[in-house]
CSV table of C-alpha atoms in Angstrom, one decimal:
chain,number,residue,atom,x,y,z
X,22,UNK,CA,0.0,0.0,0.0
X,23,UNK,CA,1.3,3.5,-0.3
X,24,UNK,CA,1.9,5.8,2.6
X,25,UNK,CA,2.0,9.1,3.7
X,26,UNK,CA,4.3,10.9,5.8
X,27,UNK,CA,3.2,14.4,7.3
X,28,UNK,CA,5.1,16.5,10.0
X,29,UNK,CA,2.7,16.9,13.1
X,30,UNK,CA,3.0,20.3,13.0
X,31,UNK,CA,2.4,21.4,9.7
X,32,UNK,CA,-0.9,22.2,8.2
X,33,UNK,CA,-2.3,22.5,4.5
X,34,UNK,CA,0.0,19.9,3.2
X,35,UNK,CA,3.2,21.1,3.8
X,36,UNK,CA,6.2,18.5,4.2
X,37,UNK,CA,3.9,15.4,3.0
X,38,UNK,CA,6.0,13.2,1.6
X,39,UNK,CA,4.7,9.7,0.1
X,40,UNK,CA,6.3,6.5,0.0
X,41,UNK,CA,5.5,2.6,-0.5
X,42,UNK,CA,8.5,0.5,1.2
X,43,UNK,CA,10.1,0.9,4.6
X,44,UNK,CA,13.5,2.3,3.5
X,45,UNK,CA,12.0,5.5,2.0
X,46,UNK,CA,10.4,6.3,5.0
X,47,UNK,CA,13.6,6.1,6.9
X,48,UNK,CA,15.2,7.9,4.0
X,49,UNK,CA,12.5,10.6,4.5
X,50,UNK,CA,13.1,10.8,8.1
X,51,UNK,CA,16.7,11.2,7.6
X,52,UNK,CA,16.5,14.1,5.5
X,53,UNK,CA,14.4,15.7,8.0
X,54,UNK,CA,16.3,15.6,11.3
X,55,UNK,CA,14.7,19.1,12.8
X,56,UNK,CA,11.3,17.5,12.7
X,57,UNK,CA,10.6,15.3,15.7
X,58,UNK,CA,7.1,14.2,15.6
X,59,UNK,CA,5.4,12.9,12.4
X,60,UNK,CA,2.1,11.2,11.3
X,61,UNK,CA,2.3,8.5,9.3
X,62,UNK,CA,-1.2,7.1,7.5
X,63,UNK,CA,-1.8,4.5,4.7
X,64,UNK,CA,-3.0,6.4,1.8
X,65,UNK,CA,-7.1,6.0,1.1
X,66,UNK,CA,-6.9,4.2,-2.4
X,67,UNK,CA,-10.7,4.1,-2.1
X,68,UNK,CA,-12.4,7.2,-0.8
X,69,UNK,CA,-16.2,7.9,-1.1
X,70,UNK,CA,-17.0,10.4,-3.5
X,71,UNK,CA,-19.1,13.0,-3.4
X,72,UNK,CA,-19.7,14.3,-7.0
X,73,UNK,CA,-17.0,12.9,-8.5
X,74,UNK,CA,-14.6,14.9,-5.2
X,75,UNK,CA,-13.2,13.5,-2.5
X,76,UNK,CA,-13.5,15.2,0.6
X,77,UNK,CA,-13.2,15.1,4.2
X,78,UNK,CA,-15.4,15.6,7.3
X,79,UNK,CA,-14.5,18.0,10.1
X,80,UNK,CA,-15.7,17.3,13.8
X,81,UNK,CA,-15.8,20.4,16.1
X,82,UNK,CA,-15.2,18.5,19.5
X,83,UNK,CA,-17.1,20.2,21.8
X,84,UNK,CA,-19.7,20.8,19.1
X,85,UNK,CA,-21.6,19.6,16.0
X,86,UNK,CA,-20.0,17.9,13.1
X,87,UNK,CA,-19.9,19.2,9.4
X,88,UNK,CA,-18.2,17.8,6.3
X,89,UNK,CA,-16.4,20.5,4.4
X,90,UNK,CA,-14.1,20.8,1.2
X,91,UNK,CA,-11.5,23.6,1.4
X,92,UNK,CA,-9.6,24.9,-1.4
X,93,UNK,CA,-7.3,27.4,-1.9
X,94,UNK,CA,-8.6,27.5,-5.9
X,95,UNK,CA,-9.7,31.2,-6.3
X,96,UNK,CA,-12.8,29.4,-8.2
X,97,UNK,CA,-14.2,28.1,-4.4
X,98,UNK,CA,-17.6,28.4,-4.6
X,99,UNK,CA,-18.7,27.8,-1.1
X,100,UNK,CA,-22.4,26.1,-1.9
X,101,UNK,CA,-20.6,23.3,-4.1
X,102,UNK,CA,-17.9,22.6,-1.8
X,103,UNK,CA,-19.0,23.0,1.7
X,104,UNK,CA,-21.6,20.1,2.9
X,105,UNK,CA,-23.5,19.6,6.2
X,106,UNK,CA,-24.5,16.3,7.1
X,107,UNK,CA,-27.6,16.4,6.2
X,108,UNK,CA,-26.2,17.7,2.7
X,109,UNK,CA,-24.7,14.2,2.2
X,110,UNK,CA,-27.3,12.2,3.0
X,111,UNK,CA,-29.1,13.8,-0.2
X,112,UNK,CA,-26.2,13.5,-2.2
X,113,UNK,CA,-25.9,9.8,-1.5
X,114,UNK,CA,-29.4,8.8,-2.3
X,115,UNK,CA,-31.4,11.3,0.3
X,116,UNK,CA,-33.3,7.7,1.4
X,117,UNK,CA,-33.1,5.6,4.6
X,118,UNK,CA,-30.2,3.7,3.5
X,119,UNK,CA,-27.9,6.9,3.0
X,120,UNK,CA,-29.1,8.2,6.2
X,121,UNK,CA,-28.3,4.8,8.2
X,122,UNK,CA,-24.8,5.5,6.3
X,123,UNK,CA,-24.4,8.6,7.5
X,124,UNK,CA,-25.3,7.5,10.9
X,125,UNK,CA,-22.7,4.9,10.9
X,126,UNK,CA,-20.5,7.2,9.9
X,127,UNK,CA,-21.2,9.4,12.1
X,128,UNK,CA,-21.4,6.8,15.4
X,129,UNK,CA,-17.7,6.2,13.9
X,130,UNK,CA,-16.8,9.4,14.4
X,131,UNK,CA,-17.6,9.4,18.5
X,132,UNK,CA,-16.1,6.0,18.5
X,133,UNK,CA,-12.8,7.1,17.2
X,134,UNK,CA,-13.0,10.6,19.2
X,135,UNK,CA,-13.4,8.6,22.4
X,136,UNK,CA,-10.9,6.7,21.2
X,137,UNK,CA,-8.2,9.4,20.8
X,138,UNK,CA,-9.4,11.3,24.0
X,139,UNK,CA,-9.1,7.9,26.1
X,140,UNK,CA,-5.5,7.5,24.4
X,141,UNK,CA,-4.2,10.8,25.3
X,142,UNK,CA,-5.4,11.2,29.2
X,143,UNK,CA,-2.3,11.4,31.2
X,144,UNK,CA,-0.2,12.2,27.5
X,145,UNK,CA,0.9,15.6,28.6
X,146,UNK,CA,3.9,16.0,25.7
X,147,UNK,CA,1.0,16.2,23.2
X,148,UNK,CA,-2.3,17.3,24.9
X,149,UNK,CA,-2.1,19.3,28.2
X,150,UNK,CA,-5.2,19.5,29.2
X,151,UNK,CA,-5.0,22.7,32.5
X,152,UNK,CA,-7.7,22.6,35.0
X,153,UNK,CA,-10.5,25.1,34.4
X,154,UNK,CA,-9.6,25.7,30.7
X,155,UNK,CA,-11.1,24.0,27.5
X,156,UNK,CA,-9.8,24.2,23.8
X,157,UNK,CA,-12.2,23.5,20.7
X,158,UNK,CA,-10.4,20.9,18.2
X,159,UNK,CA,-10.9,20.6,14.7
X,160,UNK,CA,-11.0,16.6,13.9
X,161,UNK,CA,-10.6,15.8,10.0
X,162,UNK,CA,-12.0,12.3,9.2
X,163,UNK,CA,-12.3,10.8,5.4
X,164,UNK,CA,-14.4,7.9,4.1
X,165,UNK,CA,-13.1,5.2,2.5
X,166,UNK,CA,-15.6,3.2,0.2
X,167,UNK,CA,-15.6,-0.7,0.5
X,168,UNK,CA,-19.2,-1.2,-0.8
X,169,UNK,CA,-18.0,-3.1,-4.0
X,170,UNK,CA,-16.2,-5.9,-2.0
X,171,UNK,CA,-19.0,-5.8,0.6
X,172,UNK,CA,-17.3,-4.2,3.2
X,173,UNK,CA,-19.3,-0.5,3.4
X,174,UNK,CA,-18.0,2.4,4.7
X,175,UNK,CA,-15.2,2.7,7.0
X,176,UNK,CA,-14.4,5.8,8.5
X,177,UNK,CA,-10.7,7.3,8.8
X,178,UNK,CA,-9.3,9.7,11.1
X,179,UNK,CA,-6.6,12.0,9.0
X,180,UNK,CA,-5.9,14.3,11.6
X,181,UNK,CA,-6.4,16.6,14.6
X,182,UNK,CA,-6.3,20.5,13.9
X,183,UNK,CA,-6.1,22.3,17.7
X,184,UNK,CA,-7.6,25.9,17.8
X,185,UNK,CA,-9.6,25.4,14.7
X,186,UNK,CA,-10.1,28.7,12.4
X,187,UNK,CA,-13.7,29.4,12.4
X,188,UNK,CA,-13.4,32.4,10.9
X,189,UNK,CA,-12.9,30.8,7.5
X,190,UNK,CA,-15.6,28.5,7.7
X,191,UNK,CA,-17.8,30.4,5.1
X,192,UNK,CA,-21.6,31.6,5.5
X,193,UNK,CA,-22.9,28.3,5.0
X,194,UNK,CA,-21.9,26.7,7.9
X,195,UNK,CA,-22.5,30.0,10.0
X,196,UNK,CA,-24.9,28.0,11.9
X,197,UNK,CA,-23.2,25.3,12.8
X,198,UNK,CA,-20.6,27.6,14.0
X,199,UNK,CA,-22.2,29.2,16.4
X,200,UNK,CA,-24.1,26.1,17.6
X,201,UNK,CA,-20.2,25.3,18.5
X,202,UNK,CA,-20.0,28.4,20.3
X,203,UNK,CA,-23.3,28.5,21.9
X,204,UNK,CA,-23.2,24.5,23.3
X,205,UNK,CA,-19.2,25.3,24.3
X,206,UNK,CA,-20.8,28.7,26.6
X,207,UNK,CA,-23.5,26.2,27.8
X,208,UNK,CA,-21.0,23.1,28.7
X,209,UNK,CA,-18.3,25.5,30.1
X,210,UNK,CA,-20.0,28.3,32.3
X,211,UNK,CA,-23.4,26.8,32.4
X,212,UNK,CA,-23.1,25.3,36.1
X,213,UNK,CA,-21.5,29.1,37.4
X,214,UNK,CA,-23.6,31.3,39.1
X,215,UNK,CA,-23.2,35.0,38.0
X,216,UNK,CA,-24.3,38.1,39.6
X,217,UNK,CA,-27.2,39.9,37.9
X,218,UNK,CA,-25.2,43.2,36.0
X,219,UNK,CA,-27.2,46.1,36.8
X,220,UNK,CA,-27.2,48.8,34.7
């Protein structure tokens, strides 16, 4: 299978290297002796499509989900490339068997979050976690598509983003973006009590 190689702290692709045997990955690692963390991920040879694109899903943690395509292509046209959930289910059939897809894929999703969270409790070198302070998270998550060899859909974590850039989420998913900040409020200062501000 081919791989991908991916410093941990980069973001929009830079440093991704690819490579298919073991020596060129330590090759690649060699070259590279200032970096000190990396991702490594088998390449999705199979992803679902979603007219005719690939894309990937991101997971506010803290928040509601969305599936979004970003490009830098000064063509973006944020209606075509920016999907809720909901969004795919039509796209994939808009009947009960895309929407029990979508709700697999979704279940997947908490799955793997818990997953990573569980991993990373008492992990301070990569998530440090202070008392009385919370940080939102950006997860990216693909789908690869197994349906032709009977397998379904499996669902991919490709990586975690922290301090997500809402800003550049586009008007379409203004909603969901302030659900995130609305239901992060609620979960972090909804148990204080606060004295009544008089004017």
């Amino acid at each position: 299978p081919c791989w991908i190689l991916k410093p941990s702290a980069s973001n929009r692709g830079a440093g991704i290297k690819v490579f298919w045997v073991y020596e060129q990955l330590k090759d690649e690692l060699m070259e590279e002796p200032g970096v000190r963390e990396w991702v490594v991920s088998r390449y999705i040879e199979k992803p679902l499509l979603l007219g005719r694109r690939k894309f990937h899903i991101r997971a506010y943690v803290l928040a509601v989900g969305a599936a979004c395509y970003q490009s830098s292509d000064p063509n973006f046209l944020e209606d075509s490339c920016v999907l809720t959930m909901d969004d795919i289910v039509k796209e994939l059939g808009g009947d009960e068997v895309a929407r029990g897809m979508v709700d697999g894929v979704v279940r997947d999703m908490h799955d793997i979050t818990k997953d990573l969270w569980t991993a990373f409790k008492g992990e301070f070198g990569v998530y440090a976690p202070l008392p009385g302070c919370w940080e939102h998270y950006g997860l990216d998550f693909m789908i690869e598509d197994n349906r032709d060899k009977g397998e379904g859909l499996r669902t991919v974590l490709l990586e975690v983003n922290p301090g997500p850039d809402f800003k550049q989420s586009g008007e379409k998913l203004r909603g969901i973006v302030r659900g995130v900040m609305e239901e992060t409020v609620d979960l972090v200062f909804g148990g204080l009590e606060f004295d009544k501000v008089k004017n």
